[in-house]
């Protein structure tokens, strides 16, 4: 209160606010005066969250990320990111007297000397595996339900970047213990970098601080693994969550649910209890998993030496498709003008991010084809978007085919198959399988759409067989209740785009660009006849139900 | 471009589906939120009490498990290995700590979720959404404000300032890139040669058996067996390559040799036979694909297989690639014997070792 307005009189110190009823209210008042928490909480305390089991996939990602950070901090307290060499002398007898790096020795110490260290290491690694897997599945959920559509395209990109960075941080973390397996992975990386034309050798020398393997790589990777990438990921994650909060959650179609509302339970108390509780469930399960299933037992592999290799050299599963690409690629090499272009490695190296980027770009491509600029908050059932669902399934099948390639040696030894045959299969399969899967999935979706239509128009099968007066047996069909009818017919249907007429209304020839034509073609492929089943109309329904007795 | 084609092809905003008032004659109309269905615990106080006890029980189990965690931490010997079916032999401490921690955490979660599901209200509420996009008035206002600000800055008017600003901003990150230069030395020719390059016919370098650390003779190598070797003493390295050398890892990443002995008449490639000595051939152990060490040899076929991506080389035919992603043969080392009959190298590999790179000329 300025003195001018009270004309010199001493202003009363009290605020107009009622006296707090108890200590907690007093504390809240105190904070409100500094941070404005009441206005913040007003909109959010009872914020509505819709419920569906698949919405917890994102939560798993968030919680495993938190677990990774917690356990990661613990590990940094004991891990020595150094390639200085020491003679190992510790409680793992088989390696006593062997020359190892400090990084490797401290990993052994964490595993055998530090009480609970092995557990934390395992939780860290398991959580990382679950984190990447959950991101994958979460992203599929968002993809197949169309949750990425406006206004959420940007959040899709944030999510994609988190997945991509998660891959790399996983790879870097895997490389830190400096064991035989991780060293082999880094060697692979050196070879891949060397395949980059023009600057490959330079990048390699700057990365390794000279020739492979050098003595800088572990400390460098350590900083990138614990600081740089997690820092970026944390920023992206916060942005991702702010956007989720701001957009509010999507929901499935159903009675009372519209594009303009969100139906569910309030943050406090139900969602708080469920989501908070779920964190402990995830943490608990991962802790128990780490107690019983060992992952990355580095002591069994031994320290890294560039002239040795363990035969089961396999990357973590999420790098498996990159491994597959590199394994099945023919060894093409072009030598000319005193230079070597190693296409056999370089092409897979480029395909790896491209295959991923295709998914990142999808919302924009679909938005361009439909030309739809409206906001979408109601999810699509996958069957109602057959082409999108088919593309997603094709992408997953490509991933699996390449994963097969990445594990060709294991498949060969476990199933007594010829390694070469697997490789030839993967080469051909990478092109054929996704196409086949696409068409099967699309037909399947259309079949399901047809069944929905059937259900809406003729009701659901009751399993009751009735004999008609003239002797025919029929199954009694029961009408669906209105809420089911609504749910099954709530989805939207696009119509294929039509090219503008060749000549406009004044008879002047119109120029239709190639891009426009392509767009119309794709649109026809997505929404044209035979690519979606027209949903039943109210008239059709009335006609059938009002006519002869329904059966 | 998109406007002319698309707008009328979007599905109409389905009024029938989203009206609050269901049209009486439309069977597909939205009937609105269904009535809340009560749960057992909502009406039966005994059921509610039971649920309450279950939740508390879970929290109590969690407390006990945490006590168990602490007890395991202080009482179990970290070296103790136990057999637990079906897991096999595992660390007792890891198992006890992980299980108790897992139970302690899981039970908190299970209790909270059970509480939420049985005792907290499960009435669904609708909340309105508001369009993300601002309305036209706000939009026009902001654009106006921006224009005023931009006009006052003179950014558009003073072209010279604008262009030089853009130029300086574009260039300044280059300093950051330059600072990365000292991350490592320039490659120069270092990838082209190995420690064997010091060898000459006059000053050869002995081949040292990797396992025994001894020099070897041709007859030490059995037909069909694979032997690994590294460089012995030379003018620059009087003791030969030692594991304690600071650059051991770096050297061994390029110098490692794989020795095999083939009946001379089985060697298909005459040039390759000439580089060897009495059927003993010395190839680089480093795969030419991305550099894994090769470790599998099939004596019947003389094929060597890289375990990483299964490139297969025919060692009887100049280590030609016969399968897999490698792009060129394994480099071969020219060997002969010194006056005492020990195997020696008299020069470097036929071409650079390991994965190919842009500057590699051969
Ligand atoms: S490194 Fe040998 S096949 Fe790839």
PDB file of C-alpha atoms in Angstrom, chain A residues 429-539:
ATOM      1  CA  UNK A 429      12.497 -60.267 -46.012  1.00  0.00           C
ATOM      2  CA  UNK A 430      13.335 -56.643 -45.227  1.00  0.00           C
ATOM      3  CA  UNK A 431      11.642 -55.718 -48.470  1.00  0.00           C
ATOM      4  CA  UNK A 432       8.894 -58.319 -48.681  1.00  0.00           C
ATOM      5  CA  UNK A 433       7.686 -58.923 -45.122  1.00  0.00           C
ATOM      6  CA  UNK A 434       6.633 -55.326 -44.340  1.00  0.00           C
ATOM      7  CA  UNK A 435       4.595 -55.157 -47.539  1.00  0.00           C
ATOM      8  CA  UNK A 436       2.872 -58.445 -46.816  1.00  0.00           C
ATOM      9  CA  UNK A 437       2.220 -57.438 -43.213  1.00  0.00           C
ATOM     10  CA  UNK A 438       0.821 -54.112 -44.368  1.00  0.00           C
ATOM     11  CA  UNK A 439      -1.770 -55.732 -46.607  1.00  0.00           C
ATOM     12  CA  UNK A 440      -2.746 -58.402 -44.096  1.00  0.00           C
ATOM     13  CA  UNK A 441      -3.186 -55.837 -41.330  1.00  0.00           C
ATOM     14  CA  UNK A 442      -5.231 -53.565 -43.524  1.00  0.00           C
ATOM     15  CA  UNK A 443      -7.583 -56.355 -44.580  1.00  0.00           C
ATOM     16  CA  UNK A 444      -7.889 -57.445 -41.001  1.00  0.00           C
ATOM     17  CA  UNK A 445      -8.886 -53.918 -39.945  1.00  0.00           C
ATOM     18  CA  UNK A 446     -11.444 -53.757 -42.708  1.00  0.00           C
ATOM     19  CA  UNK A 447     -12.824 -57.091 -41.585  1.00  0.00           C
ATOM     20  CA  UNK A 448     -13.177 -55.764 -38.062  1.00  0.00           C
ATOM     21  CA  UNK A 449     -14.863 -52.631 -39.360  1.00  0.00           C
ATOM     22  CA  UNK A 450     -17.314 -54.801 -41.238  1.00  0.00           C
ATOM     23  CA  UNK A 451     -18.032 -56.762 -38.105  1.00  0.00           C
ATOM     24  CA  UNK A 452     -18.681 -53.560 -36.173  1.00  0.00           C
ATOM     25  CA  UNK A 453     -21.107 -52.453 -38.831  1.00  0.00           C
ATOM     26  CA  UNK A 454     -22.815 -55.798 -38.699  1.00  0.00           C
ATOM     27  CA  UNK A 455     -23.128 -55.516 -34.939  1.00  0.00           C
ATOM     28  CA  UNK A 456     -24.571 -52.041 -35.117  1.00  0.00           C
ATOM     29  CA  UNK A 457     -27.145 -52.952 -37.739  1.00  0.00           C
ATOM     30  CA  UNK A 458     -28.102 -56.455 -36.701  1.00  0.00           C
ATOM     31  CA  UNK A 459     -27.252 -56.551 -33.046  1.00  0.00           C
ATOM     32  CA  UNK A 460     -25.046 -58.922 -31.173  1.00  0.00           C
ATOM     33  CA  UNK A 461     -25.196 -62.706 -31.380  1.00  0.00           C
ATOM     34  CA  UNK A 462     -26.866 -64.085 -28.273  1.00  0.00           C
ATOM     35  CA  UNK A 463     -26.054 -67.733 -28.766  1.00  0.00           C
ATOM     36  CA  UNK A 464     -29.771 -68.528 -28.508  1.00  0.00           C
ATOM     37  CA  UNK A 465     -31.048 -70.626 -31.407  1.00  0.00           C
ATOM     38  CA  UNK A 466     -34.675 -70.231 -32.353  1.00  0.00           C
ATOM     39  CA  UNK A 467     -36.723 -72.390 -34.671  1.00  0.00           C
ATOM     40  CA  UNK A 468     -38.994 -70.488 -36.972  1.00  0.00           C
ATOM     41  CA  UNK A 469     -42.518 -71.769 -37.752  1.00  0.00           C
ATOM     42  CA  UNK A 470     -41.437 -73.038 -41.148  1.00  0.00           C
ATOM     43  CA  UNK A 471     -38.624 -75.043 -39.665  1.00  0.00           C
ATOM     44  CA  UNK A 472     -35.607 -72.795 -40.207  1.00  0.00           C
ATOM     45  CA  UNK A 473     -33.179 -72.350 -37.344  1.00  0.00           C
ATOM     46  CA  UNK A 474     -31.896 -68.857 -36.686  1.00  0.00           C
ATOM     47  CA  UNK A 475     -29.745 -67.344 -34.014  1.00  0.00           C
ATOM     48  CA  UNK A 476     -31.402 -64.596 -32.062  1.00  0.00           C
ATOM     49  CA  UNK A 477     -29.609 -61.283 -32.327  1.00  0.00           C
ATOM     50  CA  UNK A 478     -30.024 -58.728 -29.587  1.00  0.00           C
ATOM     51  CA  UNK A 479     -30.082 -55.009 -30.275  1.00  0.00           C
ATOM     52  CA  UNK A 480     -27.143 -53.133 -28.831  1.00  0.00           C
ATOM     53  CA  UNK A 481     -27.987 -50.526 -26.205  1.00  0.00           C
ATOM     54  CA  UNK A 482     -27.669 -46.923 -27.265  1.00  0.00           C
ATOM     55  CA  UNK A 483     -24.347 -46.289 -25.520  1.00  0.00           C
ATOM     56  CA  UNK A 484     -22.758 -49.162 -27.448  1.00  0.00           C
ATOM     57  CA  UNK A 485     -24.335 -47.968 -30.684  1.00  0.00           C
ATOM     58  CA  UNK A 486     -22.924 -44.537 -30.056  1.00  0.00           C
ATOM     59  CA  UNK A 487     -19.460 -45.807 -29.203  1.00  0.00           C
ATOM     60  CA  UNK A 488     -19.282 -47.939 -32.328  1.00  0.00           C
ATOM     61  CA  UNK A 489     -20.365 -45.147 -34.627  1.00  0.00           C
ATOM     62  CA  UNK A 490     -18.618 -42.189 -33.008  1.00  0.00           C
ATOM     63  CA  UNK A 491     -15.536 -42.308 -35.228  1.00  0.00           C
ATOM     64  CA  UNK A 492     -15.035 -39.886 -38.047  1.00  0.00           C
ATOM     65  CA  UNK A 493     -14.591 -40.843 -41.651  1.00  0.00           C
ATOM     66  CA  UNK A 494     -12.615 -38.840 -44.127  1.00  0.00           C
ATOM     67  CA  UNK A 495     -13.464 -38.767 -47.784  1.00  0.00           C
ATOM     68  CA  UNK A 496     -10.737 -39.095 -50.372  1.00  0.00           C
ATOM     69  CA  UNK A 497      -9.589 -35.826 -51.896  1.00  0.00           C
ATOM     70  CA  UNK A 498     -10.627 -35.112 -55.413  1.00  0.00           C
ATOM     71  CA  UNK A 499      -8.430 -33.304 -57.850  1.00  0.00           C
ATOM     72  CA  UNK A 500      -9.868 -30.005 -58.993  1.00  0.00           C
ATOM     73  CA  UNK A 501     -11.406 -30.182 -62.454  1.00  0.00           C
ATOM     74  CA  UNK A 502      -8.943 -29.958 -65.320  1.00  0.00           C
ATOM     75  CA  UNK A 503     -10.533 -26.714 -66.426  1.00  0.00           C
ATOM     76  CA  UNK A 504     -11.974 -24.121 -64.103  1.00  0.00           C
ATOM     77  CA  UNK A 505     -15.434 -22.623 -64.371  1.00  0.00           C
ATOM     78  CA  UNK A 506     -14.203 -20.134 -66.998  1.00  0.00           C
ATOM     79  CA  UNK A 507     -12.894 -22.908 -69.193  1.00  0.00           C
ATOM     80  CA  UNK A 508      -9.264 -22.059 -68.481  1.00  0.00           C
ATOM     81  CA  UNK A 509      -6.991 -25.047 -68.090  1.00  0.00           C
ATOM     82  CA  UNK A 510      -5.832 -25.401 -64.482  1.00  0.00           C
ATOM     83  CA  UNK A 511      -2.369 -26.527 -63.615  1.00  0.00           C
ATOM     84  CA  UNK A 512      -2.388 -29.389 -61.160  1.00  0.00           C
ATOM     85  CA  UNK A 513       1.043 -29.972 -59.709  1.00  0.00           C
ATOM     86  CA  UNK A 514       2.624 -33.349 -59.229  1.00  0.00           C
ATOM     87  CA  UNK A 515       2.532 -32.924 -55.462  1.00  0.00           C
ATOM     88  CA  UNK A 516      -1.172 -32.257 -55.478  1.00  0.00           C
ATOM     89  CA  UNK A 517      -1.717 -35.324 -57.623  1.00  0.00           C
ATOM     90  CA  UNK A 518       0.376 -37.509 -55.319  1.00  0.00           C
ATOM     91  CA  UNK A 519      -1.535 -36.236 -52.346  1.00  0.00           C
ATOM     92  CA  UNK A 520      -4.847 -37.084 -53.966  1.00  0.00           C
ATOM     93  CA  UNK A 521      -3.537 -40.553 -54.809  1.00  0.00           C
ATOM     94  CA  UNK A 522      -2.458 -41.256 -51.242  1.00  0.00           C
ATOM     95  CA  UNK A 523      -5.712 -39.903 -49.927  1.00  0.00           C
ATOM     96  CA  UNK A 524      -7.588 -42.239 -52.256  1.00  0.00           C
ATOM     97  CA  UNK A 525      -5.458 -45.101 -50.929  1.00  0.00           C
ATOM     98  CA  UNK A 526      -6.328 -44.202 -47.358  1.00  0.00           C
ATOM     99  CA  UNK A 527      -9.968 -43.251 -47.542  1.00  0.00           C
ATOM    100  CA  UNK A 528     -11.169 -44.363 -50.953  1.00  0.00           C
ATOM    101  CA  UNK A 529     -13.539 -47.154 -51.736  1.00  0.00           C
ATOM    102  CA  UNK A 530     -12.278 -50.464 -50.432  1.00  0.00           C
ATOM    103  CA  UNK A 531      -9.929 -48.770 -47.986  1.00  0.00           C
ATOM    104  CA  UNK A 532     -12.551 -48.086 -45.372  1.00  0.00           C
ATOM    105  CA  UNK A 533     -16.000 -49.471 -44.717  1.00  0.00           C
ATOM    106  CA  UNK A 534     -18.594 -46.689 -44.717  1.00  0.00           C
ATOM    107  CA  UNK A 535     -20.025 -46.600 -41.237  1.00  0.00           C
ATOM    108  CA  UNK A 536     -23.701 -47.357 -40.809  1.00  0.00           C
ATOM    109  CA  UNK A 537     -26.084 -44.449 -40.857  1.00  0.00           C
ATOM    110  CA  UNK A 538     -29.037 -43.877 -38.571  1.00  0.00           C
ATOM    111  CA  UNK A 539     -31.354 -44.379 -41.573  1.00  0.00           C
TER     112      UNK A 539
END
